[in-house]
XYZ file of C-alpha atoms in Angstrom:
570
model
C 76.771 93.752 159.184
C 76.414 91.855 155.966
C 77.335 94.064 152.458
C 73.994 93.064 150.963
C 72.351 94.284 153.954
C 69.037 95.628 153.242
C 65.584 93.550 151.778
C 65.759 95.895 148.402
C 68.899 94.832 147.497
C 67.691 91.140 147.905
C 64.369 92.196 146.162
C 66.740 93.580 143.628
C 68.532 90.629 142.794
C 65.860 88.867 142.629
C 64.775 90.400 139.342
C 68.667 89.808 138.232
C 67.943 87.425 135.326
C 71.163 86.138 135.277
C 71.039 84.938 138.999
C 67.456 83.933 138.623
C 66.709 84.568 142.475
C 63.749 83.661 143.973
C 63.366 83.909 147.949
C 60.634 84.122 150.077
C 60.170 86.635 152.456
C 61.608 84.414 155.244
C 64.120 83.496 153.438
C 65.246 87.389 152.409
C 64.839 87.720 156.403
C 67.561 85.250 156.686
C 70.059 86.368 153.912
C 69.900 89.935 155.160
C 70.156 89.568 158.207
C 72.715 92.148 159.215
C 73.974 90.016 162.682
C 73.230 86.081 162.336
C 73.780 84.117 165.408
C 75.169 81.406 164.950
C 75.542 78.209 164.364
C 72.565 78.277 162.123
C 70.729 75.296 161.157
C 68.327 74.986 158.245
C 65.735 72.471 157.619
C 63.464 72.341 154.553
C 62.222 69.513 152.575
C 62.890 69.063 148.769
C 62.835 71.889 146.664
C 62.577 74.412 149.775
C 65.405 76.650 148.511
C 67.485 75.890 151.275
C 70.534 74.797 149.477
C 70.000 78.272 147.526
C 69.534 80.147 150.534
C 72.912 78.405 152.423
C 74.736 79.248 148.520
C 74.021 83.009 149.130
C 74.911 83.262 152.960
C 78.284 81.466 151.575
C 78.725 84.049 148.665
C 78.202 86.539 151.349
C 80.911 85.268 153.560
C 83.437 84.685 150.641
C 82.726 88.666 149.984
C 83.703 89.183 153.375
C 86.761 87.332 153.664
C 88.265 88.648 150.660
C 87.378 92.132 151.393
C 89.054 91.381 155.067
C 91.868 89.610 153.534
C 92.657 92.956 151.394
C 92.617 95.125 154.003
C 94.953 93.607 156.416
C 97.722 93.362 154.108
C 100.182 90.945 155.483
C 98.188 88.797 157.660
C 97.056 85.275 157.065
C 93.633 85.006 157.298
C 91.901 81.476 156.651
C 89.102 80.966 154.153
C 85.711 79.862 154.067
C 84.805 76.183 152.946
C 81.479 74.836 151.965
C 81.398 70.995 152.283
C 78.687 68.435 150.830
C 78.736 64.638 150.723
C 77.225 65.138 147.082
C 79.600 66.221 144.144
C 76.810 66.997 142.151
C 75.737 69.782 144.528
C 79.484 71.010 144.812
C 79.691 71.511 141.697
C 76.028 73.343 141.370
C 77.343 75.275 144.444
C 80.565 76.668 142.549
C 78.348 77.454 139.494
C 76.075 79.335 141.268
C 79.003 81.246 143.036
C 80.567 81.968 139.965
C 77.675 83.626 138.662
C 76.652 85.029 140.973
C 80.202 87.379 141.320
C 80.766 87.579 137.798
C 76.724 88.352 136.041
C 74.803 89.672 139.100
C 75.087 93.046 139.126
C 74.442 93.670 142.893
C 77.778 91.414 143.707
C 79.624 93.176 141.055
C 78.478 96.718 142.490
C 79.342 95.371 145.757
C 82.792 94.185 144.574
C 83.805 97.245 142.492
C 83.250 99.839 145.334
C 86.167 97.307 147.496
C 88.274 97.386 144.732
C 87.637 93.487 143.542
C 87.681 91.795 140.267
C 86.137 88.741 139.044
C 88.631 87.357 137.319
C 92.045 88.325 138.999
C 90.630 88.347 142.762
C 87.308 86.191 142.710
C 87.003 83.244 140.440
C 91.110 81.619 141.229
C 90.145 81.438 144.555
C 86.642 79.848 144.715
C 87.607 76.325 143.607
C 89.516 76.021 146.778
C 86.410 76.997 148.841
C 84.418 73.723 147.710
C 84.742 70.426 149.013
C 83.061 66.902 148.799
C 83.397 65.923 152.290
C 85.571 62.964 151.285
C 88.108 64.577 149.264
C 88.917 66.584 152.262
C 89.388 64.581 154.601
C 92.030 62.870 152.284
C 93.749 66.016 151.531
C 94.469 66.682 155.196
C 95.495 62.943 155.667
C 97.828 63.908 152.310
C 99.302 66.614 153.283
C 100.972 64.303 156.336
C 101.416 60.739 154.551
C 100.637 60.809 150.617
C 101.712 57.151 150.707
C 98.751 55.862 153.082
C 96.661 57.115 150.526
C 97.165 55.006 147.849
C 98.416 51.656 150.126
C 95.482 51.782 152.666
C 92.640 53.915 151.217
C 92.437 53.075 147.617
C 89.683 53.445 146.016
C 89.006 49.887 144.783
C 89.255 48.762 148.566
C 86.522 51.299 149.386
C 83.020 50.277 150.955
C 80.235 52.283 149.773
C 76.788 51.063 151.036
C 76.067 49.154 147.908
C 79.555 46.849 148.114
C 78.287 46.548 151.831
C 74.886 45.142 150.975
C 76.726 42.950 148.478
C 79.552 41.291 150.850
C 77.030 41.304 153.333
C 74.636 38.984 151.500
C 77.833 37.454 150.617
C 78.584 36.226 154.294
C 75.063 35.883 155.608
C 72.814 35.575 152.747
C 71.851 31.877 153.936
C 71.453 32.795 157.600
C 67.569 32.811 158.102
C 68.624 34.565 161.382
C 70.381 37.114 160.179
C 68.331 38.350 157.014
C 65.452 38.508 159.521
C 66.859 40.181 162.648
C 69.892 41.938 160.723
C 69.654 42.574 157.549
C 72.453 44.387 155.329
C 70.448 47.700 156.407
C 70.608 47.597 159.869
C 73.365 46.233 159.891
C 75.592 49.129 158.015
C 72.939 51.636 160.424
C 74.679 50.536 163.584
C 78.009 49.880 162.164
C 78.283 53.619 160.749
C 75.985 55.632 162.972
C 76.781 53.590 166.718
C 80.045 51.343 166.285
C 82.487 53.653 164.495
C 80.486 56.832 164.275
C 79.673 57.574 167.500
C 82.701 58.169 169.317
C 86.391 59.489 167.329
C 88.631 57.937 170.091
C 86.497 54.397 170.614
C 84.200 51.818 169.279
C 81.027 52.272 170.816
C 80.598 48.479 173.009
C 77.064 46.979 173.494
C 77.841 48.456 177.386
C 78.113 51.996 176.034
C 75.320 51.611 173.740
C 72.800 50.621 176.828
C 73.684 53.795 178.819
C 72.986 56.605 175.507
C 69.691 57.517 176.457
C 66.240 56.970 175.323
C 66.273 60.194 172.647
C 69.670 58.405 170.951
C 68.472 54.447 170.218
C 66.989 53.457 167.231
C 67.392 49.798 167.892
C 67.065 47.540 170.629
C 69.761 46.703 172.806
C 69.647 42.751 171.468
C 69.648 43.563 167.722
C 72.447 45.775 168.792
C 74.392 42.731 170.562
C 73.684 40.886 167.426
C 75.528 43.114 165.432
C 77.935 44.025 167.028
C 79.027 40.358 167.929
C 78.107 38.313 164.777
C 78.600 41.464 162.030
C 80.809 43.367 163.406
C 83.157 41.058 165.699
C 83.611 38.242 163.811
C 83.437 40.150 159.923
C 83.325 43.447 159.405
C 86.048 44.877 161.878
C 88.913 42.637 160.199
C 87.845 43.051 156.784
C 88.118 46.923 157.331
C 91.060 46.992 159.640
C 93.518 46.343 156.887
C 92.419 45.891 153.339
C 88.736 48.073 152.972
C 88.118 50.487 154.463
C 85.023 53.010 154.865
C 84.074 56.636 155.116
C 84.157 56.095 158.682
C 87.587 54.281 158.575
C 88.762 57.347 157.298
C 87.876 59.928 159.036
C 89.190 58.200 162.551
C 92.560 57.581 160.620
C 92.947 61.542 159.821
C 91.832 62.424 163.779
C 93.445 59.970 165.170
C 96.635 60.578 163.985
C 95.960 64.804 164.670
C 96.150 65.795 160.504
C 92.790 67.603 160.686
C 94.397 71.198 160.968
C 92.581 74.278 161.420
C 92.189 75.433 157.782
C 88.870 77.321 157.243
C 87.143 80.737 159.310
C 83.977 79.686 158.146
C 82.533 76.195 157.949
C 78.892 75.654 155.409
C 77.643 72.115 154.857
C 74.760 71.013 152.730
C 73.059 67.953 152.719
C 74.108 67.842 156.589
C 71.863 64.552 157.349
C 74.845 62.299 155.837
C 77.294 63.510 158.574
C 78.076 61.377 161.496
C 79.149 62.661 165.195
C 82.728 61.372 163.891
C 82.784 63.471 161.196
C 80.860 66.124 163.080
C 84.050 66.354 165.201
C 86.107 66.560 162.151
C 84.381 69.565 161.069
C 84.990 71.300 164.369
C 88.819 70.199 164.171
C 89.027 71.793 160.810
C 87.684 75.082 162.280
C 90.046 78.043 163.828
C 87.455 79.117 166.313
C 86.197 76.231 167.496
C 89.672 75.545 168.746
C 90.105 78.586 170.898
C 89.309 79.558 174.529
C 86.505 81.912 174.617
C 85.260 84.072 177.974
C 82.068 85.122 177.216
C 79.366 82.514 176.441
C 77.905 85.450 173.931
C 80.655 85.022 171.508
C 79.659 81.664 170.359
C 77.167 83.173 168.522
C 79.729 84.955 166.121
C 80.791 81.824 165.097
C 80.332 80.489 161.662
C 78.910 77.818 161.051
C 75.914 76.800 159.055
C 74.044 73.513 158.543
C 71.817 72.776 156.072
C 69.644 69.218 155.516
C 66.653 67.509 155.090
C 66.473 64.143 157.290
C 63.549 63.033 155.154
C 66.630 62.781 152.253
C 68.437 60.042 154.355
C 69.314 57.634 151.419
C 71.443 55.421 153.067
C 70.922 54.090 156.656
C 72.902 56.489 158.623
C 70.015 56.891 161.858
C 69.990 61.305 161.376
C 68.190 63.263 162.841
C 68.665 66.797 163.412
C 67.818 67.219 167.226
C 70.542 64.767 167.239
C 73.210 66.903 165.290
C 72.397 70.255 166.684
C 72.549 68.309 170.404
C 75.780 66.613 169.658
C 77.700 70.059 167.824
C 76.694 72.030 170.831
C 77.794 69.895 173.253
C 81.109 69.098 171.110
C 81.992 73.339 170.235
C 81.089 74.183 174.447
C 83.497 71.656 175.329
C 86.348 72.623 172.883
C 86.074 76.437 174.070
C 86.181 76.048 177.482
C 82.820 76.798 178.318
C 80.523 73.617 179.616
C 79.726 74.803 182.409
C 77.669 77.898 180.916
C 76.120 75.841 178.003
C 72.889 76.716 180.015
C 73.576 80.283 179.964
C 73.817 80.686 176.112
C 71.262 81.477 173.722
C 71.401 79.988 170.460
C 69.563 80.693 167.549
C 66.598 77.579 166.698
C 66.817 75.884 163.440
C 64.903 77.582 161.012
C 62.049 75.480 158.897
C 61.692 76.435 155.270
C 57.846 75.095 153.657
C 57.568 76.022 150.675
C 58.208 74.129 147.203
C 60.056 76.190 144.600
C 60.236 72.912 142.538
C 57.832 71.209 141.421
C 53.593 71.741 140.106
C 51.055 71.728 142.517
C 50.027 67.653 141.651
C 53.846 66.532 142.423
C 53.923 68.525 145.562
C 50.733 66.780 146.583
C 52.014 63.412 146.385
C 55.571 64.307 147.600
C 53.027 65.481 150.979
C 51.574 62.389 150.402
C 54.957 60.483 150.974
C 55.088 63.057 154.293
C 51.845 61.914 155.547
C 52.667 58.611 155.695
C 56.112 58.937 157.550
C 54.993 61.474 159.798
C 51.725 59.293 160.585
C 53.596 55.576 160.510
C 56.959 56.472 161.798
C 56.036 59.458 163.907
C 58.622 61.449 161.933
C 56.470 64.694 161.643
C 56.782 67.017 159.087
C 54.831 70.440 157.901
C 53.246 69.415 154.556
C 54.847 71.963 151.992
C 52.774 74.706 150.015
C 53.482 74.819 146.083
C 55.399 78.389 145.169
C 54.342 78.461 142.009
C 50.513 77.570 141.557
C 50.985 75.492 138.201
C 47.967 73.457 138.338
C 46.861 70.576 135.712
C 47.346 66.641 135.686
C 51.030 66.160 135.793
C 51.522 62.478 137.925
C 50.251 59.793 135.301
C 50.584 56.351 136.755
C 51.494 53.967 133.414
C 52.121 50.197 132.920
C 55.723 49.380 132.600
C 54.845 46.476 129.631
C 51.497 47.354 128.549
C 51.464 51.172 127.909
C 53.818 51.519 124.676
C 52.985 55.313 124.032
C 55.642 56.323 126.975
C 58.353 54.741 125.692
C 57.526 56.160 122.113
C 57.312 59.069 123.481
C 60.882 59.547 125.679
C 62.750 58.761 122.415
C 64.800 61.764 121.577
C 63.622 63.627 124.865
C 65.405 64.508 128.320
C 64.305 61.795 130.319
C 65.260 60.630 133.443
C 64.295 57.313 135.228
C 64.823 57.034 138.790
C 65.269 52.892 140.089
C 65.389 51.979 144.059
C 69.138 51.214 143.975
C 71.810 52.167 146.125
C 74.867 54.207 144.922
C 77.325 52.264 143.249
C 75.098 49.137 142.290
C 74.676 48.443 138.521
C 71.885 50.173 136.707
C 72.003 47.540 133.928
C 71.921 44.736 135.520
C 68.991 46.193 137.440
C 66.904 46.462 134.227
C 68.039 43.552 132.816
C 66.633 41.145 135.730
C 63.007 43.453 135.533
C 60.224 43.446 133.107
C 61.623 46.694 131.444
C 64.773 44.773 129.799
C 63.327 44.842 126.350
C 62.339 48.350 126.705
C 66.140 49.675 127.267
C 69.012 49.213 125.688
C 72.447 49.383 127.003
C 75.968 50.180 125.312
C 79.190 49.560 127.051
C 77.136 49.774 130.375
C 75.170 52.955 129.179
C 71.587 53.414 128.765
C 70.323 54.916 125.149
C 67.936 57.187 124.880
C 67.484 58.191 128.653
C 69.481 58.920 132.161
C 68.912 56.189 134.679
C 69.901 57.161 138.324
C 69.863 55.879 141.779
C 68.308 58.396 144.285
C 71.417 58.752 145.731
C 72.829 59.947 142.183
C 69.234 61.842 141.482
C 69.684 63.637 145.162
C 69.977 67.361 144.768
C 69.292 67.739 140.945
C 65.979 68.482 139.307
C 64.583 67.618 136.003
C 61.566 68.683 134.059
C 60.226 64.805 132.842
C 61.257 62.277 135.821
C 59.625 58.279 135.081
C 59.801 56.321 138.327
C 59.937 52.520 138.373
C 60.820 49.470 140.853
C 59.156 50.843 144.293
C 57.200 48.035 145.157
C 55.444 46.246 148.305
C 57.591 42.493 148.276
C 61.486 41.892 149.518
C 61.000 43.084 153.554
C 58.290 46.429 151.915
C 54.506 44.299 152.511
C 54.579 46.548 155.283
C 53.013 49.667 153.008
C 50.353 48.201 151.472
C 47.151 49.569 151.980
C 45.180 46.825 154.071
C 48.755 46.062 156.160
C 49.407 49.917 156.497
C 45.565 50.163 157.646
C 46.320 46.611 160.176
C 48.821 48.967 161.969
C 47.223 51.754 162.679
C 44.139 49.670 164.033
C 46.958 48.327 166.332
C 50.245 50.523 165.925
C 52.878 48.268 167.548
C 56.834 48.897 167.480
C 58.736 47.148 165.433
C 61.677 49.686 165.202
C 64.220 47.394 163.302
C 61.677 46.346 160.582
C 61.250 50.089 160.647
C 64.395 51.443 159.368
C 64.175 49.181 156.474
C 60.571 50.876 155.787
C 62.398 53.937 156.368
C 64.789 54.278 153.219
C 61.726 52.746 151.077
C 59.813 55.962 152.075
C 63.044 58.189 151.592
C 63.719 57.118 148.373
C 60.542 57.628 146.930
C 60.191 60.883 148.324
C 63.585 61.630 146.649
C 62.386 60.057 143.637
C 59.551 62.025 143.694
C 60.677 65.574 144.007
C 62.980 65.331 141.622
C 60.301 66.513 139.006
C 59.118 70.216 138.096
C 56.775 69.644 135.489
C 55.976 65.752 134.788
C 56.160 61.915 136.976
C 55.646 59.085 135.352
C 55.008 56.363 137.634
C 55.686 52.955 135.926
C 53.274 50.335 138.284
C 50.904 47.759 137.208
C 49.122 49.697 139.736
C 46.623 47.674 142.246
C 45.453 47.825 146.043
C 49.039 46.361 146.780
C 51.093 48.725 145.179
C 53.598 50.987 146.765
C 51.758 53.801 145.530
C 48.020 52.679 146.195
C 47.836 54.766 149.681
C 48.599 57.761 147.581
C 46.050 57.880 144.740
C 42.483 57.302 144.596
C 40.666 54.311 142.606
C 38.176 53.978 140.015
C 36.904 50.696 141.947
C 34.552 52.176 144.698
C 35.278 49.551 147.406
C 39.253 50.214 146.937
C 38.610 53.967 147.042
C 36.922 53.831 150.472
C 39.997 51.489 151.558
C 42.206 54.473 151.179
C 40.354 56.959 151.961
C 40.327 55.173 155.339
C 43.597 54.747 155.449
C 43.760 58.227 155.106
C 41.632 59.476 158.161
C 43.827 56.676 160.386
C 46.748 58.552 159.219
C 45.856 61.723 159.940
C 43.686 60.816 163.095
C 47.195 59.031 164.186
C 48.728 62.481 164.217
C 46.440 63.791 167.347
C 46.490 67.680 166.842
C 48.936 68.059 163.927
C 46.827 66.159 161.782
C 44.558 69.300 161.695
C 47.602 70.825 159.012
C 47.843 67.837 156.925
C 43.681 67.532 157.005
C 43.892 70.852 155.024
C 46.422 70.325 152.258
């Protein structure tokens, strides 16, 4: 059973001020559920509550643990960890947790009836509960070899996607070949995903990569060849075997060498579409139960683990999808119990799907399902378009010239502003404005912006903010692909063109990061036109252009065969 078993007590918190709680009635289903089976996987897009929903089933299980852990007096029992690529959402995560146990007054009722307080039992152990993925893994490696740490994975030798584009261009920059059949992004796809994160105990060969199966390529077997020969071979595998080294790199090093211990009862990750299999296995290492014998098939249903994620929030080319995760963790936790063989006989719980927007007015959500549209439609990625919680209604999307229109930028001085640029994590923001037409609209000191936030999605990812002014998504470098008369070419004549694809990809992903950052305002700075990025998602004054998209509309959702009934209504 769970102690806040019962839909009042949820419907009670709810009206908790201090917690600020709002759930949906599937989501209360979830939370008080008195016998999840496990492992659970949540989906959502932006703003779904999901995160919020995985923060409560973790405060639940912390409750438990340290209720457990008081009653058996003289036993060890292991904690609970809740990992996320993101510090930004570990550290909303440990807010929330804090507050949760120390101002919400059904935890504290909950906690004062078992004899727990806040302060003495509660808060000193919650810190160790949290984890960015990466920090982890390096404090199992240190607990073994402190001095690897600082001689092998330093962090000025490590390779984040950015310093990959960068070398990358570096090497290859003048090989027409190359930037046409390989760019930096599919390169880093199959290096991470295929090469080093497929397998913990291998490099995955062109030979293994041939014999995956159809549901588990995202590129073609030559491209793949190409890589793995000319990138990988003859670049990438010495400059990380020594000096760099990657999150990937990492990971292997701390399996490899057997210092992932089992450390934590209870394993919660958010943001799960950055994991790869390698660190998938990882996770499971880290885990006492998933490295125990069990009998009866049922039983792997009491274990705890959780996954939440959003594979429309893939930032950085990792090749996620969730069919692909909650294939691969089966598989892996059957195999480490001792029970392949009845894999077939088990019945584990399907992910769950959360729709609605929490986030943002009814005008952002409608573009953000714009974004959808177009994935689901061009990259037949489908998605549920998402229903607005909270009916705010009234223009709140203003498309704005980024030279012409000076009323926006009198208008941010003073304010909370934050402008969101297609960069990757880790390149520079100010050299970024400084080579585009806003330069003499923003001012930098010692490297910082004055007068507003500028973030990458990758740094935006997670957060939300009331005023969000979006600039830089645009239809040139490798992106002609979305505007409106190409976008309509294709679906007169879809075709598959899967690496120029995953480029197209992370263009859609950011913006629909980008995008639902927002709760109350977007500013979208365009000199807006029928080759924008953002003309398939607005209408035009100019009649002609208008009929172009709304044409490009009805391909889109004619594309979708019988789902395009659902995204016909919104």
């Amino acid at each position: 059973m769970t102690f806040l078993d019962s839909e009042d007590e949820w419907r009670r918190m709810e009206k908790d001020v201090k917690s600020n709680l709002v759930l949906t009635q599937q989501q209360v289903n979830v939370v008080a559920d008195s016998n999840i089976n496990y492992p659970l996987f949540i989906s959502g897009r932006a703003g779904s509550g999901k995160s919020t929903v995985l923060q409560y089933l973790f405060a639940e299980i912390v409750l438990r643990y340290l209720i457990t852990r008081n009653a058996c007096q003289g036993q060890e029992l292991l904690p609970p960890v809740y990992l996320s690529y993101s510090k930004t959402l570990i550290d909303d995560a440990i807010r929330l947790s804090n507050t949760l146990f120390d101002k919400n007054n059904v935890y504290k009722d909950a906690m004062k009836v078992h004899h727990l307080d806040y302060k003495k039992d509660v808060s000193p152990e919650l810190n160790g509960m949290f984890y960015v993925f990466k920090n982890l893994v390096k404090n199992c490696i240190g607990k073994y070899d402190k001095e690897i740490l600082q001689k092998r994975f330093s962090d000025n030798m490590y390779i984040s996607f950015a310093v990959f584009k960068r070398m990358w261009n570096q090497r290859f920059g003048k090989d027409r070949d190359a930037i046409k059949n390989y760019g930096p992004s599919i390169s880093w796809h199959i290096i991470r995903t295929y090469i080093k994160g497929w397998n913990s105990t291998a490099y995955l060969s062109p030979d293994d990569y041939d014999v995956l199966g159809r549901n588990y390529i995202t590129v073609s077997s030559s491209t793949f060849q190409k890589v793995y020969s000319e990138v990988w071979g003859k670049w990438y595998k010495g400059l990380t075997s020594e000096k760099y080294w990657d999150d990937q790199d990492l990971v292997k090093y701390c399996l490899s060498n057997k210092y992932a211990d089992e450390q934590f009862s209870a394993i919660y990750c958010d943001e799960s579409q950055d994991f790869t299999r390698l660190e998938i296995d990882f996770i499971l290492k880290i885990s006492t139960f998933a490295n125990r014998n069990i009998e009866n098939v049922d039983d792997i249903s009491k274990l705890p683990f959780v996954f939440a994620g959003d594979e429309f929030q893939t930032l950085n080319p990792t090749g996620f999808s969730w069919d692909s995760l909650r294939g691969y963790f089966v598989d892996r936790i059957f195999e480490m119990t001792g029970l392949e063989d009845k894999k077939n006989d088990s019945n584990l719980p399907k992910p769950i799907e959360f729709n609605e927007n929490f986030r943002s007015t009814s005008q952002i959500v409608k573009l953000a399902n714009r974004i959808q549209l177009l994935r689901a439609s061009r990259f037949d990625e489908y998605s549920t378009p998402q229903t607005p919680h909270f009916s705010v209604e009234g223009p709140s999307v203003y498309c704005v010239s980024p030279t012409n229109d000076h009323s926006l930028w009198e208008t941010i001085q003073g304010n909370l502003v934050n402008l969101i640029v297609p960069i990757a994590e880790g390149e520079s923001v100010e050299e970024y404005i400084k080579n585009s037409p806003l330069r003499d609209k923003i001012n930098f000191e010692d490297g910082i912006p004055q007068g507003l936030t500028i973030l990458s999605p990758s740094q935006a990812k997670g957060c939300e903010y009331a005023n969000v002014i979006i600039y830089g998504f645009n239809t040139s470098d490798g992106n002609e692909g979305f505007q409106v008369s190409n976008l309509q070419e294709w679906f007169n004549s879809p075709s598959d063109e899967i690496e120029k694809d995953i480029e197209l990809k992370y263009q859609i992903c950011n913006a629909y990061v980008a995008v639902t950052r927002a709760t109350s305002r977007i500013y979208i700075l365009d000199e807006y036109n029928m080759n924008s990025f953002w003309a398939f998602a607005f209408n035009d004054s100019d009649v002609k252009n208008r009929e172009k998209i709304d044409n490009l509309e009805k391909s889109m959702i004619k594309h979708l065969g019988s789902k395009g009934e659902t995204w016909s209504q919104d």
